[in-house]
Structures are given as C-alpha cells and as structure tokens.
C-alpha cells in the first residue's frame, strides 16, 4: 500500500531558528512529489514539485529536496508568517492524477 | 492565478438530507477533484473527473456521488447525509498536461460541513 508519512506532527521554532520537515514515502513508483502550505481555514496552496532524486527547489526561505525515500522541506531563518501546516503529497501512477497525501506538519514560528 | 471557488464556506444540514456542494474553476482545467479533510486522517480523495461527464471513484466514494455537466463545474452530492460525513470538503483542479508531466492541483478554500 502506498504511504506517505510526515514528521514531526508539530514543530515550534523561534523566529530565525532554521529547521527541516520530513516527508518519507513507500510507494510503488514515484511520479512526482508535491509540497503544499495550508493556513487555518484555507485550502492548500501549492509550493513545489520535485520529480527525481537529487532535485532541489527554492522559494524565499523554503528549500525542498528529494531522495529516493524521502523529501525534506528546509526552512531558513523563519518568520512568524511562515507558521502554517505543510503538506506533502506523492503521485504514484503515470498518467493518473491521483495524489497520496501525508498528514502534515503543523509549524509555529514564535516572534 | 488559478481560482477555485467553492460555493459555501460553512454549511449545516440535517441527517438524511440530500446535500449539494458546488465547485467552479476559472482556468479551463480538465481535471477536478473532491477531497475530505479530517484531523488525524489527512486529505482523502472522494471522486475525481478527467473531463465533462467523466468520473472516477477515489478512496472513499461510499455515500457520495458527483456531477460534471460543464468543464468548469464539479458538484459533490451527499445522497442521504449522515453525521460521519461532517468534515471539511476541499475541491481542486489541475491541467491535464502532457502524459509525463506533473501538474499541481490547485485547491479552493473548502466547505466546512456539519451534519446534525
């Protein structure tokens, strides 16, 4: 069974304290990995797509990386506005659009 | 920017009622999706559609049906609402793209549905 596990479930950081969120997956065949940000009361907002091991993508204070078994979302010098739930999802079948989501990491940045 | 609009942010219905949730996207996307999101369970796919009048079951289709009569609109129907269908419902859309491309799904802001 295809599974996506995110850790930790929740993370509290001080403003400026860098850290990483983990997304590990056991799937039959990875066809793409997606990171989303979700604010309370809102739908997920797309951040990145990663296709193959070794790939990296950056956006402001966020950097996503991918290996054969996991992805990391690195947050450098975070600010309070980076507080949100971060979701990871994988596409497992070529041509199909179905995504398997992890349960998310709830990130809180204290000023 | 892609805009996915869900007709209601909050909805309260009674057990046994037939409930309609509406979703409209403005980017001419071929693919549309309905998810529910519950604490501890994450996002789970209910139904999706590749094209007008096309539909495919997701992981948890029981108790739901869908309708896609126009490309921009995808409706989720709870045939006879039950309390275990109280949840946040999220609609998403994506462009079909090339067979080997990975187009992201874009989400609406959700409908929080309570069944009493």
PDB file of C-alpha atoms in Angstrom:
ATOM      1  CA  UNK A   1       0.000   0.000   0.000  1.00  0.00           C
ATOM      2  CA  UNK A   2       1.274   3.449  -0.916  1.00  0.00           C
ATOM      3  CA  UNK A   3       2.048   5.502   2.185  1.00  0.00           C
ATOM      4  CA  UNK A   4       3.298   8.987   2.938  1.00  0.00           C
ATOM      5  CA  UNK A   5       4.462   9.857   6.461  1.00  0.00           C
ATOM      6  CA  UNK A   6       5.364  13.331   7.643  1.00  0.00           C
ATOM      7  CA  UNK A   7       7.356  14.180  10.749  1.00  0.00           C
ATOM      8  CA  UNK A   8       7.199  15.768  13.156  1.00  0.00           C
ATOM      9  CA  UNK A   9       3.442  16.235  13.565  1.00  0.00           C
ATOM     10  CA  UNK A  10       4.047  19.639  15.102  1.00  0.00           C
ATOM     11  CA  UNK A  11       7.089  21.884  15.422  1.00  0.00           C
ATOM     12  CA  UNK A  12       7.592  25.110  17.345  1.00  0.00           C
ATOM     13  CA  UNK A  13      10.543  27.333  16.484  1.00  0.00           C
ATOM     14  CA  UNK A  14      11.749  30.748  17.469  1.00  0.00           C
ATOM     15  CA  UNK A  15      11.936  33.367  14.749  1.00  0.00           C
ATOM     16  CA  UNK A  16      15.229  32.907  12.906  1.00  0.00           C
ATOM     17  CA  UNK A  17      15.705  29.297  14.085  1.00  0.00           C
ATOM     18  CA  UNK A  18      16.226  27.135  10.986  1.00  0.00           C
ATOM     19  CA  UNK A  19      14.928  23.556  10.786  1.00  0.00           C
ATOM     20  CA  UNK A  20      13.670  20.836   8.447  1.00  0.00           C
ATOM     21  CA  UNK A  21      10.418  18.974   7.936  1.00  0.00           C
ATOM     22  CA  UNK A  22      10.467  15.388   6.711  1.00  0.00           C
ATOM     23  CA  UNK A  23       8.259  13.519   4.252  1.00  0.00           C
ATOM     24  CA  UNK A  24       9.046   9.829   3.813  1.00  0.00           C
ATOM     25  CA  UNK A  25       7.218   7.644   1.340  1.00  0.00           C
ATOM     26  CA  UNK A  26       6.816   3.989   0.461  1.00  0.00           C
ATOM     27  CA  UNK A  27       5.160   3.854  -2.930  1.00  0.00           C
ATOM     28  CA  UNK A  28       5.115   1.506  -5.876  1.00  0.00           C
ATOM     29  CA  UNK A  29       6.579   4.118  -8.200  1.00  0.00           C
ATOM     30  CA  UNK A  30       7.143   7.791  -7.524  1.00  0.00           C
ATOM     31  CA  UNK A  31       5.969  10.015 -10.370  1.00  0.00           C
ATOM     32  CA  UNK A  32       6.275  13.341  -8.584  1.00  0.00           C
ATOM     33  CA  UNK A  33       6.284  14.790  -5.074  1.00  0.00           C
ATOM     34  CA  UNK A  34       4.412  17.951  -4.147  1.00  0.00           C
ATOM     35  CA  UNK A  35       4.680  20.316  -1.189  1.00  0.00           C
ATOM     36  CA  UNK A  36       1.753  22.474  -0.117  1.00  0.00           C
ATOM     37  CA  UNK A  37       1.207  25.084   2.586  1.00  0.00           C
ATOM     38  CA  UNK A  38      -2.157  25.285   4.349  1.00  0.00           C
ATOM     39  CA  UNK A  39      -3.228  28.187   6.546  1.00  0.00           C
ATOM     40  CA  UNK A  40      -6.092  27.743   9.057  1.00  0.00           C
ATOM     41  CA  UNK A  41      -9.484  27.895   7.335  1.00  0.00           C
ATOM     42  CA  UNK A  42      -7.910  27.851   3.872  1.00  0.00           C
ATOM     43  CA  UNK A  43      -7.235  25.298   1.178  1.00  0.00           C
ATOM     44  CA  UNK A  44      -3.709  24.004   0.492  1.00  0.00           C
ATOM     45  CA  UNK A  45      -1.502  26.352  -1.532  1.00  0.00           C
ATOM     46  CA  UNK A  46       0.960  24.787  -3.968  1.00  0.00           C
ATOM     47  CA  UNK A  47       4.659  25.348  -3.222  1.00  0.00           C
ATOM     48  CA  UNK A  48       6.893  22.913  -5.141  1.00  0.00           C
ATOM     49  CA  UNK A  49       7.020  19.877  -7.391  1.00  0.00           C
ATOM     50  CA  UNK A  50      10.021  17.528  -7.289  1.00  0.00           C
ATOM     51  CA  UNK A  51      10.478  14.815  -9.892  1.00  0.00           C
ATOM     52  CA  UNK A  52      13.684  12.899  -9.270  1.00  0.00           C
ATOM     53  CA  UNK A  53      16.221  12.120  -6.571  1.00  0.00           C
ATOM     54  CA  UNK A  54      18.755  14.918  -6.130  1.00  0.00           C
ATOM     55  CA  UNK A  55      16.411  17.632  -7.286  1.00  0.00           C
ATOM     56  CA  UNK A  56      16.079  20.839  -5.244  1.00  0.00           C
ATOM     57  CA  UNK A  57      13.646  23.759  -5.440  1.00  0.00           C
ATOM     58  CA  UNK A  58      13.752  27.075  -3.551  1.00  0.00           C
ATOM     59  CA  UNK A  59      11.286  29.807  -2.778  1.00  0.00           C
ATOM     60  CA  UNK A  60      12.175  32.601  -0.371  1.00  0.00           C
ATOM     61  CA  UNK A  61      13.062  30.918   2.967  1.00  0.00           C
ATOM     62  CA  UNK A  62      11.946  27.456   1.828  1.00  0.00           C
ATOM     63  CA  UNK A  63      14.025  24.810   0.091  1.00  0.00           C
ATOM     64  CA  UNK A  64      12.716  21.370  -0.853  1.00  0.00           C
ATOM     65  CA  UNK A  65      14.957  18.398  -1.583  1.00  0.00           C
ATOM     66  CA  UNK A  66      14.246  14.848  -2.714  1.00  0.00           C
ATOM     67  CA  UNK A  67      15.954  11.488  -2.234  1.00  0.00           C
ATOM     68  CA  UNK A  68      14.777   8.027  -3.260  1.00  0.00           C
ATOM     69  CA  UNK A  69      12.914   7.523   0.013  1.00  0.00           C
ATOM     70  CA  UNK A  70      12.138  10.969   1.408  1.00  0.00           C
ATOM     71  CA  UNK A  71      11.858  14.674   0.906  1.00  0.00           C
ATOM     72  CA  UNK A  72      12.868  17.495   3.198  1.00  0.00           C
ATOM     73  CA  UNK A  73      11.464  20.984   3.440  1.00  0.00           C
ATOM     74  CA  UNK A  74      14.196  23.186   4.881  1.00  0.00           C
ATOM     75  CA  UNK A  75      13.154  26.470   6.453  1.00  0.00           C
ATOM     76  CA  UNK A  76      15.936  29.024   6.845  1.00  0.00           C
ATOM     77  CA  UNK A  77      15.600  31.895   9.315  1.00  0.00           C
ATOM     78  CA  UNK A  78      11.807  31.547   9.505  1.00  0.00           C
ATOM     79  CA  UNK A  79       9.431  34.391  10.298  1.00  0.00           C
ATOM     80  CA  UNK A  80       6.073  34.242  12.117  1.00  0.00           C
ATOM     81  CA  UNK A  81       4.270  34.450   8.765  1.00  0.00           C
ATOM     82  CA  UNK A  82       5.769  31.063   7.864  1.00  0.00           C
ATOM     83  CA  UNK A  83       3.516  29.486  10.501  1.00  0.00           C
ATOM     84  CA  UNK A  84       1.187  27.041   8.741  1.00  0.00           C
ATOM     85  CA  UNK A  85       0.604  23.340   8.158  1.00  0.00           C
ATOM     86  CA  UNK A  86       2.888  21.932   5.472  1.00  0.00           C
ATOM     87  CA  UNK A  87       1.565  19.016   3.442  1.00  0.00           C
ATOM     88  CA  UNK A  88       3.463  16.560   1.304  1.00  0.00           C
ATOM     89  CA  UNK A  89       1.805  14.517  -1.461  1.00  0.00           C
ATOM     90  CA  UNK A  90       3.060  11.974  -3.990  1.00  0.00           C
ATOM     91  CA  UNK A  91       1.803  10.960  -7.412  1.00  0.00           C
ATOM     92  CA  UNK A  92       2.224   7.236  -7.812  1.00  0.00           C
ATOM     93  CA  UNK A  93       0.875   6.317 -11.221  1.00  0.00           C
ATOM     94  CA  UNK A  94       1.992   7.668 -14.561  1.00  0.00           C
ATOM     95  CA  UNK A  95      -0.802   9.383 -16.403  1.00  0.00           C
ATOM     96  CA  UNK A  96      -3.193   9.298 -13.467  1.00  0.00           C
ATOM     97  CA  UNK A  97      -3.646  12.401 -11.365  1.00  0.00           C
ATOM     98  CA  UNK A  98      -4.299  10.781  -8.006  1.00  0.00           C
ATOM     99  CA  UNK A  99      -2.187  12.090  -5.129  1.00  0.00           C
ATOM    100  CA  UNK A 100      -1.478  10.377  -1.807  1.00  0.00           C
ATOM    101  CA  UNK A 101      -1.148  12.949   0.995  1.00  0.00           C
ATOM    102  CA  UNK A 102       0.721  12.839   4.266  1.00  0.00           C
ATOM    103  CA  UNK A 103      -0.978  14.119   7.389  1.00  0.00           C
ATOM    104  CA  UNK A 104       1.035  17.308   7.527  1.00  0.00           C
ATOM    105  CA  UNK A 105       3.400  19.105   9.894  1.00  0.00           C
ATOM    106  CA  UNK A 106       1.967  21.994  11.869  1.00  0.00           C
ATOM    107  CA  UNK A 107       4.700  24.641  12.077  1.00  0.00           C
ATOM    108  CA  UNK A 108       4.571  27.529  14.560  1.00  0.00           C
ATOM    109  CA  UNK A 109       7.147  30.311  14.500  1.00  0.00           C
ATOM    110  CA  UNK A 110       7.239  32.397  17.664  1.00  0.00           C
ATOM    111  CA  UNK A 111       8.403  36.034  17.426  1.00  0.00           C
TER     112      UNK A 111
ATOM    113  CA  UNK B   1      -3.680  32.894 -10.864  1.00  0.00           C
ATOM    114  CA  UNK B   2      -5.877  29.822 -10.714  1.00  0.00           C
ATOM    115  CA  UNK B   3      -9.152  30.441  -8.935  1.00  0.00           C
ATOM    116  CA  UNK B   4     -11.121  27.546  -7.478  1.00  0.00           C
ATOM    117  CA  UNK B   5     -14.317  28.718  -5.827  1.00  0.00           C
ATOM    118  CA  UNK B   6     -16.457  26.643  -3.509  1.00  0.00           C
ATOM    119  CA  UNK B   7     -19.991  27.903  -3.129  1.00  0.00           C
ATOM    120  CA  UNK B   8     -20.202  27.809   0.668  1.00  0.00           C
ATOM    121  CA  UNK B   9     -17.605  28.241   3.408  1.00  0.00           C
ATOM    122  CA  UNK B  10     -19.878  26.819   6.104  1.00  0.00           C
ATOM    123  CA  UNK B  11     -22.926  24.603   5.789  1.00  0.00           C
ATOM    124  CA  UNK B  12     -25.179  22.966   8.383  1.00  0.00           C
ATOM    125  CA  UNK B  13     -27.555  20.207   7.319  1.00  0.00           C
ATOM    126  CA  UNK B  14     -29.655  17.524   8.973  1.00  0.00           C
ATOM    127  CA  UNK B  15     -29.275  13.756   8.862  1.00  0.00           C
ATOM    128  CA  UNK B  16     -30.982  12.281   5.812  1.00  0.00           C
ATOM    129  CA  UNK B  17     -30.929  15.463   3.740  1.00  0.00           C
ATOM    130  CA  UNK B  18     -29.552  15.490   0.211  1.00  0.00           C
ATOM    131  CA  UNK B  19     -26.636  17.913   0.162  1.00  0.00           C
ATOM    132  CA  UNK B  20     -25.004  19.596  -2.821  1.00  0.00           C
ATOM    133  CA  UNK B  21     -21.515  21.093  -2.696  1.00  0.00           C
ATOM    134  CA  UNK B  22     -20.510  23.166  -5.703  1.00  0.00           C
ATOM    135  CA  UNK B  23     -17.079  23.963  -7.093  1.00  0.00           C
ATOM    136  CA  UNK B  24     -16.125  26.200 -10.010  1.00  0.00           C
ATOM    137  CA  UNK B  25     -12.695  26.788 -11.545  1.00  0.00           C
ATOM    138  CA  UNK B  26     -11.794  29.547 -13.960  1.00  0.00           C
ATOM    139  CA  UNK B  27      -8.687  28.140 -15.665  1.00  0.00           C
ATOM    140  CA  UNK B  28     -10.192  25.691 -18.152  1.00  0.00           C
ATOM    141  CA  UNK B  29      -8.662  22.745 -16.280  1.00  0.00           C
ATOM    142  CA  UNK B  30      -9.586  19.263 -17.430  1.00  0.00           C
ATOM    143  CA  UNK B  31      -9.151  17.552 -14.050  1.00  0.00           C
ATOM    144  CA  UNK B  32     -11.239  18.228 -10.962  1.00  0.00           C
ATOM    145  CA  UNK B  33     -11.210  16.537  -7.565  1.00  0.00           C
ATOM    146  CA  UNK B  34     -13.178  16.293  -4.342  1.00  0.00           C
ATOM    147  CA  UNK B  35     -11.403  15.542  -1.042  1.00  0.00           C
ATOM    148  CA  UNK B  36     -12.421  15.487   2.561  1.00  0.00           C
ATOM    149  CA  UNK B  37     -10.002  16.523   5.296  1.00  0.00           C
ATOM    150  CA  UNK B  38     -10.297  15.204   8.833  1.00  0.00           C
ATOM    151  CA  UNK B  39      -7.947  15.619  11.813  1.00  0.00           C
ATOM    152  CA  UNK B  40      -5.526  12.722  12.012  1.00  0.00           C
ATOM    153  CA  UNK B  41      -6.604  11.319   8.630  1.00  0.00           C
ATOM    154  CA  UNK B  42      -5.335  13.998   6.267  1.00  0.00           C
ATOM    155  CA  UNK B  43      -6.804  14.554   2.815  1.00  0.00           C
ATOM    156  CA  UNK B  44      -8.693  11.634   1.314  1.00  0.00           C
ATOM    157  CA  UNK B  45      -9.885  11.527  -2.272  1.00  0.00           C
ATOM    158  CA  UNK B  46     -13.613  11.001  -2.748  1.00  0.00           C
ATOM    159  CA  UNK B  47     -14.094  11.345  -6.532  1.00  0.00           C
ATOM    160  CA  UNK B  48     -12.320  12.900  -9.471  1.00  0.00           C
ATOM    161  CA  UNK B  49     -13.110  13.750 -13.065  1.00  0.00           C
ATOM    162  CA  UNK B  50     -10.904  13.915 -16.151  1.00  0.00           C
ATOM    163  CA  UNK B  51     -13.433  15.572 -18.395  1.00  0.00           C
ATOM    164  CA  UNK B  52     -17.048  16.600 -18.751  1.00  0.00           C
ATOM    165  CA  UNK B  53     -19.409  13.755 -17.806  1.00  0.00           C
ATOM    166  CA  UNK B  54     -16.424  11.604 -16.772  1.00  0.00           C
ATOM    167  CA  UNK B  55     -15.949  10.480 -13.176  1.00  0.00           C
ATOM    168  CA  UNK B  56     -13.733   8.077 -11.285  1.00  0.00           C
ATOM    169  CA  UNK B  57     -14.031   6.793  -7.720  1.00  0.00           C
ATOM    170  CA  UNK B  58     -11.361   7.797  -5.276  1.00  0.00           C
ATOM    171  CA  UNK B  59     -10.522   6.094  -2.000  1.00  0.00           C
ATOM    172  CA  UNK B  60     -13.743   6.815  -0.088  1.00  0.00           C
ATOM    173  CA  UNK B  61     -16.670   7.172  -2.546  1.00  0.00           C
ATOM    174  CA  UNK B  62     -19.305   5.464  -0.388  1.00  0.00           C
ATOM    175  CA  UNK B  63     -22.246   7.746   0.380  1.00  0.00           C
ATOM    176  CA  UNK B  64     -21.222  10.308  -2.264  1.00  0.00           C
ATOM    177  CA  UNK B  65     -21.849  10.944  -5.932  1.00  0.00           C
ATOM    178  CA  UNK B  66     -20.617  13.632  -8.319  1.00  0.00           C
ATOM    179  CA  UNK B  67     -21.763  15.512 -11.379  1.00  0.00           C
ATOM    180  CA  UNK B  68     -19.765  17.274 -14.061  1.00  0.00           C
ATOM    181  CA  UNK B  69     -22.035  18.694 -16.735  1.00  0.00           C
ATOM    182  CA  UNK B  70     -19.748  21.621 -17.623  1.00  0.00           C
ATOM    183  CA  UNK B  71     -15.963  21.735 -17.722  1.00  0.00           C
ATOM    184  CA  UNK B  72     -15.660  24.462 -15.111  1.00  0.00           C
ATOM    185  CA  UNK B  73     -18.080  22.996 -12.559  1.00  0.00           C
ATOM    186  CA  UNK B  74     -17.835  19.866 -10.396  1.00  0.00           C
ATOM    187  CA  UNK B  75     -20.531  19.053  -7.862  1.00  0.00           C
ATOM    188  CA  UNK B  76     -20.353  16.699  -4.892  1.00  0.00           C
ATOM    189  CA  UNK B  77     -23.620  15.167  -3.726  1.00  0.00           C
ATOM    190  CA  UNK B  78     -24.308  13.549  -0.389  1.00  0.00           C
ATOM    191  CA  UNK B  79     -27.284  11.361  -1.226  1.00  0.00           C
ATOM    192  CA  UNK B  80     -28.514  10.997   2.377  1.00  0.00           C
ATOM    193  CA  UNK B  81     -26.308  12.917   4.783  1.00  0.00           C
ATOM    194  CA  UNK B  82     -25.065  11.187   7.905  1.00  0.00           C
ATOM    195  CA  UNK B  83     -23.205  12.518  10.934  1.00  0.00           C
ATOM    196  CA  UNK B  84     -19.995  10.748   9.901  1.00  0.00           C
ATOM    197  CA  UNK B  85     -19.908  12.967   6.828  1.00  0.00           C
ATOM    198  CA  UNK B  86     -19.267  16.027   8.988  1.00  0.00           C
ATOM    199  CA  UNK B  87     -15.943  17.252   7.638  1.00  0.00           C
ATOM    200  CA  UNK B  88     -14.017  19.862   5.665  1.00  0.00           C
ATOM    201  CA  UNK B  89     -14.571  19.308   1.947  1.00  0.00           C
ATOM    202  CA  UNK B  90     -11.948  20.555  -0.491  1.00  0.00           C
ATOM    203  CA  UNK B  91     -12.245  20.889  -4.246  1.00  0.00           C
ATOM    204  CA  UNK B  92      -9.190  21.011  -6.515  1.00  0.00           C
ATOM    205  CA  UNK B  93      -8.428  21.293 -10.204  1.00  0.00           C
ATOM    206  CA  UNK B  94      -5.410  20.689 -12.430  1.00  0.00           C
ATOM    207  CA  UNK B  95      -4.484  20.985 -16.059  1.00  0.00           C
ATOM    208  CA  UNK B  96      -4.156  17.650 -17.831  1.00  0.00           C
ATOM    209  CA  UNK B  97      -0.811  18.480 -19.401  1.00  0.00           C
ATOM    210  CA  UNK B  98       1.372  16.015 -21.215  1.00  0.00           C
ATOM    211  CA  UNK B  99       1.218  12.362 -20.173  1.00  0.00           C
ATOM    212  CA  UNK B 100       4.544  12.558 -18.358  1.00  0.00           C
ATOM    213  CA  UNK B 101       4.112  15.953 -16.799  1.00  0.00           C
ATOM    214  CA  UNK B 102       3.277  16.597 -13.178  1.00  0.00           C
ATOM    215  CA  UNK B 103       0.838  19.430 -12.972  1.00  0.00           C
ATOM    216  CA  UNK B 104      -0.040  20.503  -9.433  1.00  0.00           C
ATOM    217  CA  UNK B 105      -3.562  20.512  -8.119  1.00  0.00           C
ATOM    218  CA  UNK B 106      -4.957  23.899  -7.072  1.00  0.00           C
ATOM    219  CA  UNK B 107      -7.395  23.979  -4.194  1.00  0.00           C
ATOM    220  CA  UNK B 108     -10.393  26.017  -3.142  1.00  0.00           C
ATOM    221  CA  UNK B 109     -10.746  27.250   0.434  1.00  0.00           C
ATOM    222  CA  UNK B 110     -13.063  24.444   1.443  1.00  0.00           C
ATOM    223  CA  UNK B 111     -16.590  23.965   2.767  1.00  0.00           C
ATOM    224  CA  UNK B 112     -16.918  23.078   6.430  1.00  0.00           C
ATOM    225  CA  UNK B 113     -19.983  20.851   6.519  1.00  0.00           C
ATOM    226  CA  UNK B 114     -21.764  19.898   9.730  1.00  0.00           C
ATOM    227  CA  UNK B 115     -24.431  17.208   9.727  1.00  0.00           C
ATOM    228  CA  UNK B 116     -26.695  17.340  12.773  1.00  0.00           C
TER     229      UNK B 116
END
